[in-house]
Amino acid sequence: MWTIQTEPLTHETFAPFGNFYVMTKPDGYSLNGEIHRFFPDRISESYGTRVGFSPILVKKPEQMKVTQVEYHTTTPEMILPLNDDMILHVAPASAGIPVTHLTRAFLVPKGTLVKINTAIWHLAPLPAEAEELQAMIVLPECTYANDCTVVDLKEEEQFVIKNER
């Protein structure tokens, strides 16, 4: 088992895995009214079915040891941390065989919507500081039942995430 360190989220470093936008600090062109500024289409996605907006609660473990990973073969996943920064681990798509030695862990600021590309290895986000992370997951309805491959990692594939700021 080995340890990986969280790294800051940047567009360049996260690009192989997806994209993101800080929803609580919008920038760029906006449509403006008397009392509002609207920042359209900062992240777009097309799902061919109904979309589920699902809350997730994740307790902070004593040790951030990762023993399972998952991927979705037909859909990207979006995650929005609501009450805390989140730690998100991702690894490249690899035809169903985990490549945990290529895993990277990102510190995602609260209020930042992250889109994880189709087939990227990941699992539940982890709280950076809070005892329990509250986040929203956006996926096509019933993805957890129809398009979610979860793999138990062999001991030599498991890793620990460190978040030292």
GROMACS .gro file of C-alpha atoms in nm:
model
  165
    1MET     CA    1   0.000   0.000   0.000
    2TRP     CA    2   0.125   0.348  -0.076
    3THR     CA    3   0.029   0.708   0.000
    4ILE     CA    4  -0.076   0.984  -0.236
    5GLN     CA    5  -0.095   1.351  -0.144
    6THR     CA    6  -0.386   1.573  -0.240
    7GLU     CA    7  -0.304   1.842  -0.490
    8PRO     CA    8  -0.477   2.168  -0.576
    9LEU     CA    9  -0.748   2.150  -0.840
   10THR     CA   10  -0.644   2.326  -1.161
   11HIS     CA   11  -0.790   2.304  -1.509
   12GLU     CA   12  -0.462   2.172  -1.646
   13THR     CA   13  -0.412   1.893  -1.389
   14PHE     CA   14  -0.776   1.782  -1.385
   15ALA     CA   15  -0.830   1.791  -1.765
   16PRO     CA   16  -0.754   1.418  -1.821
   17PHE     CA   17  -1.036   1.329  -1.579
   18GLY     CA   18  -1.303   1.593  -1.646
   19ASN     CA   19  -1.367   1.961  -1.581
   20PHE     CA   20  -1.502   2.192  -1.312
   21TYR     CA   21  -1.642   2.535  -1.238
   22VAL     CA   22  -1.651   2.728  -0.910
   23MET     CA   23  -2.023   2.800  -0.880
   24THR     CA   24  -1.986   3.028  -0.578
   25LYS     CA   25  -1.739   3.261  -0.755
   26PRO     CA   26  -1.870   3.289  -1.111
   27ASP     CA   27  -1.667   3.483  -1.362
   28GLY     CA   28  -1.669   3.567  -1.730
   29TYR     CA   29  -1.954   3.686  -1.946
   30SER     CA   30  -2.295   3.715  -1.779
   31LEU     CA   31  -2.647   3.811  -1.877
   32ASN     CA   32  -2.743   4.100  -1.649
   33GLY     CA   33  -3.075   4.227  -1.526
   34GLU     CA   34  -3.174   4.493  -1.279
   35ILE     CA   35  -3.101   4.273  -0.976
   36HIS     CA   36  -2.926   3.967  -1.119
   37ARG     CA   37  -2.627   3.841  -1.314
   38PHE     CA   38  -2.676   3.505  -1.486
   39PHE     CA   39  -2.372   3.299  -1.592
   40PRO     CA   40  -2.510   3.049  -1.846
   41ASP     CA   41  -2.385   2.703  -1.932
   42ARG     CA   42  -2.063   2.691  -1.732
   43ILE     CA   43  -2.073   2.308  -1.736
   44SER     CA   44  -2.292   2.123  -1.982
   45GLU     CA   45  -2.387   1.760  -2.014
   46SER     CA   46  -2.644   1.566  -2.211
   47TYR     CA   47  -2.802   1.262  -2.053
   48GLY     CA   48  -3.041   1.058  -2.268
   49THR     CA   49  -3.275   0.996  -1.975
   50ARG     CA   50  -3.411   1.156  -1.660
   51VAL     CA   51  -3.150   1.305  -1.428
   52GLY     CA   52  -3.121   1.233  -1.057
   53PHE     CA   53  -2.995   1.492  -0.808
   54SER     CA   54  -2.885   1.283  -0.511
   55PRO     CA   55  -2.742   1.398  -0.179
   56ILE     CA   56  -2.451   1.204  -0.036
   57LEU     CA   57  -2.320   1.218   0.321
   58VAL     CA   58  -1.965   1.093   0.378
   59LYS     CA   59  -1.812   1.061   0.724
   60LYS     CA   60  -1.449   1.156   0.766
   61PRO     CA   61  -1.251   0.835   0.823
   62GLU     CA   62  -0.959   0.820   1.064
   63GLN     CA   63  -0.743   0.714   0.772
   64MET     CA   64  -0.838   0.785   0.410
   65LYS     CA   65  -0.763   0.431   0.294
   66VAL     CA   66  -0.913   0.346  -0.044
   67THR     CA   67  -1.010  -0.020  -0.082
   68GLN     CA   68  -1.268   0.010  -0.362
   69VAL     CA   69  -1.308   0.210  -0.682
   70GLU     CA   70  -1.588   0.245  -0.935
   71TYR     CA   71  -1.658   0.368  -1.286
   72HIS     CA   72  -1.956   0.425  -1.515
   73THR     CA   73  -1.925   0.302  -1.875
   74THR     CA   74  -2.187   0.528  -2.031
   75THR     CA   75  -2.206   0.846  -1.829
   76PRO     CA   76  -2.003   1.117  -1.661
   77GLU     CA   77  -2.074   1.198  -1.296
   78MET     CA   78  -2.105   1.543  -1.143
   79ILE     CA   79  -2.036   1.621  -0.776
   80LEU     CA   80  -2.093   1.948  -0.588
   81PRO     CA   81  -1.951   1.976  -0.233
   82LEU     CA   82  -2.191   2.180  -0.020
   83ASN     CA   83  -2.053   2.220   0.333
   84ASP     CA   84  -1.679   2.154   0.307
   85ASP     CA   85  -1.395   2.118   0.061
   86MET     CA   86  -1.385   1.763  -0.070
   87ILE     CA   87  -1.110   1.524  -0.163
   88LEU     CA   88  -1.171   1.344  -0.489
   89HIS     CA   89  -0.951   1.062  -0.615
   90VAL     CA   90  -0.952   0.972  -0.984
   91ALA     CA   91  -0.758   0.742  -1.215
   92PRO     CA   92  -0.767   0.709  -1.595
   93ALA     CA   93  -1.014   0.489  -1.778
   94SER     CA   94  -0.859   0.147  -1.828
   95ALA     CA   95  -1.110  -0.103  -1.972
   96GLY     CA   96  -1.229  -0.231  -1.635
   97ILE     CA   97  -0.892  -0.308  -1.477
   98PRO     CA   98  -0.800  -0.067  -1.195
   99VAL     CA   99  -0.485   0.139  -1.248
  100THR     CA  100  -0.453   0.273  -0.896
  101HIS     CA  101  -0.083   0.345  -0.942
  102LEU     CA  102  -0.201   0.629  -1.172
  103THR     CA  103  -0.444   0.773  -0.914
  104ARG     CA  104  -0.441   1.141  -0.831
  105ALA     CA  105  -0.626   1.306  -0.543
  106PHE     CA  106  -0.757   1.661  -0.575
  107LEU     CA  107  -0.869   1.909  -0.311
  108VAL     CA  108  -1.194   2.051  -0.451
  109PRO     CA  109  -1.315   2.376  -0.294
  110LYS     CA  110  -1.665   2.388  -0.149
  111GLY     CA  111  -1.912   2.513  -0.409
  112THR     CA  112  -1.712   2.378  -0.705
  113LEU     CA  113  -1.906   2.158  -0.946
  114VAL     CA  114  -1.684   1.879  -1.078
  115LYS     CA  115  -1.766   1.667  -1.381
  116ILE     CA  116  -1.585   1.331  -1.390
  117ASN     CA  117  -1.563   1.194  -1.743
  118THR     CA  118  -1.714   0.860  -1.845
  119ALA     CA  119  -1.514   0.552  -1.737
  120ILE     CA  120  -1.284   0.743  -1.500
  121TRP     CA  121  -1.211   0.547  -1.180
  122HIS     CA  122  -1.330   0.717  -0.860
  123LEU     CA  123  -1.541   0.655  -0.552
  124ALA     CA  124  -1.725   0.871  -0.301
  125PRO     CA  125  -1.576   1.212  -0.229
  126LEU     CA  126  -1.414   1.253   0.113
  127PRO     CA  127  -1.442   1.548   0.354
  128ALA     CA  128  -1.132   1.764   0.381
  129GLU     CA  129  -1.207   1.903   0.727
  130ALA     CA  130  -1.568   1.846   0.834
  131GLU     CA  131  -1.672   1.539   1.027
  132GLU     CA  132  -1.926   1.470   0.750
  133LEU     CA  133  -1.924   1.596   0.392
  134GLN     CA  134  -2.255   1.693   0.239
  135ALA     CA  135  -2.246   1.686  -0.140
  136MET     CA  136  -2.479   1.652  -0.436
  137ILE     CA  137  -2.428   1.382  -0.699
  138VAL     CA  138  -2.576   1.437  -1.046
  139LEU     CA  139  -2.621   1.126  -1.260
  140PRO     CA  140  -2.884   0.979  -1.485
  141GLU     CA  141  -3.160   0.825  -1.276
  142CYS     CA  142  -3.070   0.479  -1.138
  143THR     CA  143  -2.707   0.486  -1.260
  144TYR     CA  144  -2.609   0.322  -0.930
  145ALA     CA  145  -2.814   0.017  -1.040
  146ASN     CA  146  -2.763   0.024  -1.419
  147ASP     CA  147  -2.411   0.150  -1.488
  148CYS     CA  148  -2.187   0.129  -1.185
  149THR     CA  149  -1.899  -0.115  -1.169
  150VAL     CA  150  -1.744  -0.131  -0.821
  151VAL     CA  151  -1.415  -0.317  -0.780
  152ASP     CA  152  -1.263  -0.433  -0.452
  153LEU     CA  153  -0.893  -0.353  -0.470
  154LYS     CA  154  -0.628  -0.613  -0.398
  155GLU     CA  155  -0.410  -0.521  -0.105
  156GLU     CA  156  -0.125  -0.413  -0.333
  157GLU     CA  157  -0.365  -0.182  -0.525
  158GLN     CA  158  -0.498  -0.005  -0.215
  159PHE     CA  159  -0.371   0.338  -0.117
  160VAL     CA  160  -0.400   0.606   0.150
  161ILE     CA  161  -0.474   0.970   0.076
  162LYS     CA  162  -0.299   1.240   0.279
  163ASN     CA  163  -0.437   1.593   0.287
  164GLU     CA  164  -0.166   1.809   0.438
  165ARG     CA  165  -0.226   2.175   0.372
   0.00000   0.00000   0.00000
